[in-house]
Amino acid sequence: GENVEQHPSTLSVQEGDSAVIKCTYSDSASNYFPWYKQELGKGPQLIIDIRSNVGEKKDQRIAVTLNKTAKHFSLHITETQPEDSAVYFCAAWTSGAAGNKLTFGGGTRVLVKP
Amino acid sequence: DGGITQSPKYLFRKEGQNVTLSCEQNLNHDAMYWYRQDPGQGLRLIYYSQIVNDFQKGDIAEGYSVSREKKESFPLTVTSAQKNPTAFYLCASTDIGVSSPLHFGNGTRLTVT
């Protein structure tokens, strides 16, 4: 089955600096890669996603890149703000005979220091 | 407001008791999922269902059971066979056919003592 590795597990940045989170996946059939932000005591919220036919996508201060050959994808947050502090998860979506599944990385706790 | 409702937010049970967590969605999604999250960990898939009256085991199904009698409901039972049931449980749903994002509820924190 799919395996998703995420690094780093914690990331501390100064307000205004950039944050980068990297993920690798194992199943070359995975075709959709969403990123989620989770605040304490809440469910994850989608912040950006990318499909396998696209190499890069940007939404204001957030961007995601995908390298299908190397099977890795990254989240970039520019001009970080204190409200960006949260846990971020990458995930890979795989379609199979038993149905469609989303496999998550282990998460990155981001702390933005004012 | 469309969304996923998980209830209750906090649940306490004694060891040896079965407990059922509720998940209801009004997004008209076909597929529903249950994930478990332990402190400082990622989300692990317990069970998922693509259509009413059908469901599949995820990566950590042992000690859990589900039913899918209605499109909008996907309850999860944590049985006494689950060795470490204390965790944060998240329910999610999505459309099927085309890969699309999961929409999550706000979770149920289960504590078993």
Coordinates of C-alpha atoms in Angstrom, one line a residue:
Chain A
G1 CA 0.0 0.0 0.0
E2 CA 0.9 3.7 -0.1
N3 CA 3.4 5.1 2.4
V4 CA 3.8 8.8 2.9
E5 CA 6.8 10.3 4.8
Q6 CA 6.8 13.9 6.0
H7 CA 9.7 16.1 7.2
P8 CA 10.4 17.9 9.4
S9 CA 8.2 16.9 12.3
T10 CA 8.5 20.3 13.9
L11 CA 9.4 23.7 12.4
S12 CA 10.0 26.9 14.1
V13 CA 10.3 30.1 12.0
Q14 CA 10.4 33.8 12.6
E15 CA 7.3 35.8 11.5
G16 CA 7.9 36.9 7.9
D17 CA 10.2 34.1 7.1
S18 CA 9.3 31.2 4.8
A19 CA 8.4 27.6 5.8
V20 CA 9.0 24.5 3.7
I21 CA 7.6 21.1 4.4
K22 CA 8.6 18.1 2.3
C23 CA 6.8 14.7 1.7
T24 CA 7.6 11.6 -0.3
Y25 CA 5.3 8.9 -1.4
S26 CA 5.8 5.3 -2.5
D27 CA 2.9 4.4 -4.8
S28 CA 3.5 5.7 -8.3
A29 CA -0.3 5.3 -9.0
S30 CA -1.1 8.1 -6.5
N31 CA -2.6 11.0 -8.5
Y32 CA -3.8 13.6 -6.1
F33 CA -1.9 15.3 -3.2
P34 CA -3.8 17.6 -0.8
W35 CA -2.4 19.5 2.2
Y36 CA -4.3 20.0 5.4
K37 CA -3.9 22.4 8.3
Q38 CA -5.1 21.2 11.7
E39 CA -5.7 23.5 14.7
L40 CA -5.9 22.2 18.2
G41 CA -9.0 20.1 18.9
K42 CA -10.3 20.5 15.4
G43 CA -10.5 18.4 12.2
P44 CA -8.0 19.0 9.4
Q45 CA -8.9 21.7 6.9
L46 CA -7.8 21.6 3.2
I47 CA -5.5 24.5 2.4
I48 CA -4.2 23.6 -1.1
D49 CA -4.0 20.5 -3.4
I50 CA -2.2 19.4 -6.6
R51 CA -3.0 16.8 -9.1
S52 CA -0.4 14.6 -10.8
N53 CA -0.6 16.3 -14.1
V54 CA 0.6 19.6 -12.6
G55 CA 4.0 20.5 -11.3
E56 CA 3.2 23.6 -9.2
K57 CA 0.3 25.5 -7.8
K58 CA 0.1 28.7 -5.9
D59 CA -2.6 30.3 -3.8
Q60 CA -1.6 33.7 -2.3
R61 CA 1.2 32.9 0.3
I62 CA 0.9 29.1 -0.1
A63 CA 2.5 27.1 -2.9
V64 CA 2.9 23.4 -3.6
T65 CA 5.3 21.6 -5.9
L66 CA 5.2 18.1 -7.2
N67 CA 8.0 16.0 -8.7
K68 CA 6.3 12.8 -10.0
T69 CA 9.6 11.2 -11.1
A70 CA 11.1 11.5 -7.7
K71 CA 7.8 10.9 -5.9
H72 CA 8.0 13.9 -3.7
F73 CA 6.0 17.1 -3.1
S74 CA 6.5 20.1 -0.9
L75 CA 4.5 22.9 0.7
H76 CA 5.9 26.4 0.8
I77 CA 4.5 29.1 3.0
T78 CA 5.9 32.6 2.4
E79 CA 5.7 35.7 4.7
T80 CA 4.6 33.5 7.6
Q81 CA 2.2 35.0 10.2
P82 CA 1.4 33.9 13.8
E83 CA -1.9 32.5 12.6
D84 CA 0.0 30.0 10.4
S85 CA 1.0 28.2 13.6
A86 CA -0.7 24.8 13.4
V87 CA 0.0 21.2 12.4
Y88 CA 0.2 20.5 8.7
F89 CA -0.3 17.2 7.0
C90 CA 0.5 16.1 3.5
A91 CA -1.5 13.2 1.9
A92 CA -1.6 11.0 -1.2
W93 CA -4.7 9.8 -2.9
T94 CA -4.8 6.3 -4.4
S95 CA -7.6 4.8 -6.4
G96 CA -7.8 1.0 -6.4
A97 CA -10.1 -2.0 -6.7
A98 CA -11.1 -1.7 -3.1
G99 CA -11.9 1.9 -3.4
N100 CA -10.2 5.3 -3.0
K101 CA -8.0 6.0 0.0
L102 CA -6.1 9.0 1.3
T103 CA -2.9 8.2 3.1
F104 CA -1.4 10.9 5.4
G105 CA 2.1 11.8 6.4
G106 CA 3.0 12.1 10.1
G107 CA 2.5 15.8 10.3
T108 CA 4.6 18.9 10.8
R109 CA 4.0 21.2 13.8
V110 CA 4.8 24.7 12.7
L111 CA 5.4 27.5 15.2
V112 CA 5.7 31.1 13.9
K113 CA 7.4 33.3 16.4
P114 CA 6.3 37.0 16.5
Chain B
D1 CA -24.8 24.9 6.4
G2 CA -23.4 21.8 4.8
G3 CA -20.9 19.8 6.7
I4 CA -19.9 16.8 8.8
T5 CA -21.2 16.4 12.4
Q6 CA -19.4 14.2 14.9
S7 CA -20.9 13.7 18.3
P8 CA -20.2 13.8 21.1
K9 CA -17.0 15.9 21.1
Y10 CA -15.7 14.1 24.3
L11 CA -16.6 10.6 25.3
F12 CA -15.5 8.6 28.4
R13 CA -15.9 4.9 28.8
K14 CA -14.8 2.1 31.1
E15 CA -12.5 -0.6 29.8
G16 CA -14.4 -3.6 28.4
Q17 CA -17.4 -1.5 27.1
N18 CA -18.2 -1.1 23.5
V19 CA -18.9 2.5 22.4
T20 CA -20.3 4.0 19.2
L21 CA -19.2 7.2 17.7
S22 CA -21.6 9.1 15.5
C23 CA -20.9 10.7 12.1
E24 CA -23.5 12.5 10.0
Q25 CA -22.9 14.4 6.7
N26 CA -25.3 16.6 4.7
L27 CA -22.9 17.1 1.7
N28 CA -24.5 14.4 -0.3
H29 CA -21.2 12.6 -0.5
D30 CA -21.0 8.9 -1.4
A31 CA -17.8 8.1 0.3
M32 CA -17.1 8.2 4.0
Y33 CA -14.0 7.5 6.1
W34 CA -12.9 7.0 9.7
Y35 CA -9.4 7.9 10.8
R36 CA -7.7 7.6 14.2
Q37 CA -5.2 10.2 15.4
D38 CA -2.9 9.7 18.4
P39 CA -1.0 12.6 20.1
G40 CA 1.7 14.0 17.8
Q41 CA 0.9 11.4 15.1
G42 CA -0.6 11.4 11.7
L43 CA -4.0 10.1 10.7
R44 CA -4.5 6.3 10.2
L45 CA -7.4 4.9 8.2
I46 CA -9.7 2.6 10.2
Y47 CA -12.6 1.9 7.7
Y48 CA -14.1 3.5 4.6
S49 CA -17.2 3.2 2.6
Q50 CA -17.8 4.1 -1.0
I51 CA -21.5 3.4 -1.1
V52 CA -24.4 2.4 1.1
N53 CA -24.3 -1.1 2.5
D54 CA -20.6 -1.6 1.6
F55 CA -17.4 -0.8 3.4
Q56 CA -13.7 -1.8 3.5
K57 CA -11.1 -2.3 6.2
G58 CA -8.4 0.3 6.3
D59 CA -4.9 -0.1 7.8
I60 CA -6.0 -0.5 11.5
A61 CA -9.4 -2.1 11.4
E62 CA -8.9 -4.6 14.2
G63 CA -11.1 -3.9 17.2
Y64 CA -13.5 -1.6 15.3
S65 CA -16.7 -2.1 13.3
V66 CA -18.9 0.1 11.1
S67 CA -22.2 0.1 9.3
R68 CA -23.4 2.2 6.4
E69 CA -27.2 1.8 6.3
K70 CA -27.8 5.4 5.1
K71 CA -25.8 7.6 2.7
E72 CA -25.5 10.4 5.3
S73 CA -24.5 8.2 8.3
F74 CA -21.4 6.1 9.0
P75 CA -21.2 5.2 12.8
L76 CA -18.0 3.6 14.2
T77 CA -18.1 1.1 17.1
V78 CA -15.0 0.8 19.2
T79 CA -15.2 -2.7 20.7
S80 CA -13.6 -4.1 23.8
A81 CA -11.2 -6.0 21.5
Q82 CA -9.5 -2.7 20.6
K83 CA -6.4 -2.8 22.8
N84 CA -5.6 1.0 22.9
P85 CA -8.9 2.8 22.2
T86 CA -8.1 6.1 23.7
A87 CA -7.5 8.5 20.8
F88 CA -9.0 11.3 18.7
Y89 CA -11.4 9.9 16.0
L90 CA -12.0 11.8 12.8
C91 CA -14.8 11.2 10.3
A92 CA -14.5 12.5 6.7
S93 CA -16.5 12.3 3.4
T94 CA -16.0 13.1 -0.3
D95 CA -17.4 12.5 -3.7
I96 CA -16.3 9.4 -5.6
G97 CA -15.3 8.9 -9.2
V98 CA -12.8 11.7 -9.3
S99 CA -10.1 12.3 -6.7
S100 CA -11.3 15.1 -4.5
P101 CA -10.5 16.4 -1.1
L102 CA -11.8 14.9 2.1
H103 CA -14.0 17.1 4.2
F104 CA -13.5 16.4 7.9
G105 CA -15.7 16.7 11.0
N106 CA -14.2 18.2 14.2
G107 CA -13.6 14.8 15.8
T108 CA -14.5 12.9 18.9
R109 CA -12.0 12.5 21.7
L110 CA -12.5 9.1 23.3
T111 CA -10.9 8.3 26.7
V112 CA -11.1 4.7 28.0
T113 CA -10.0 4.1 31.6

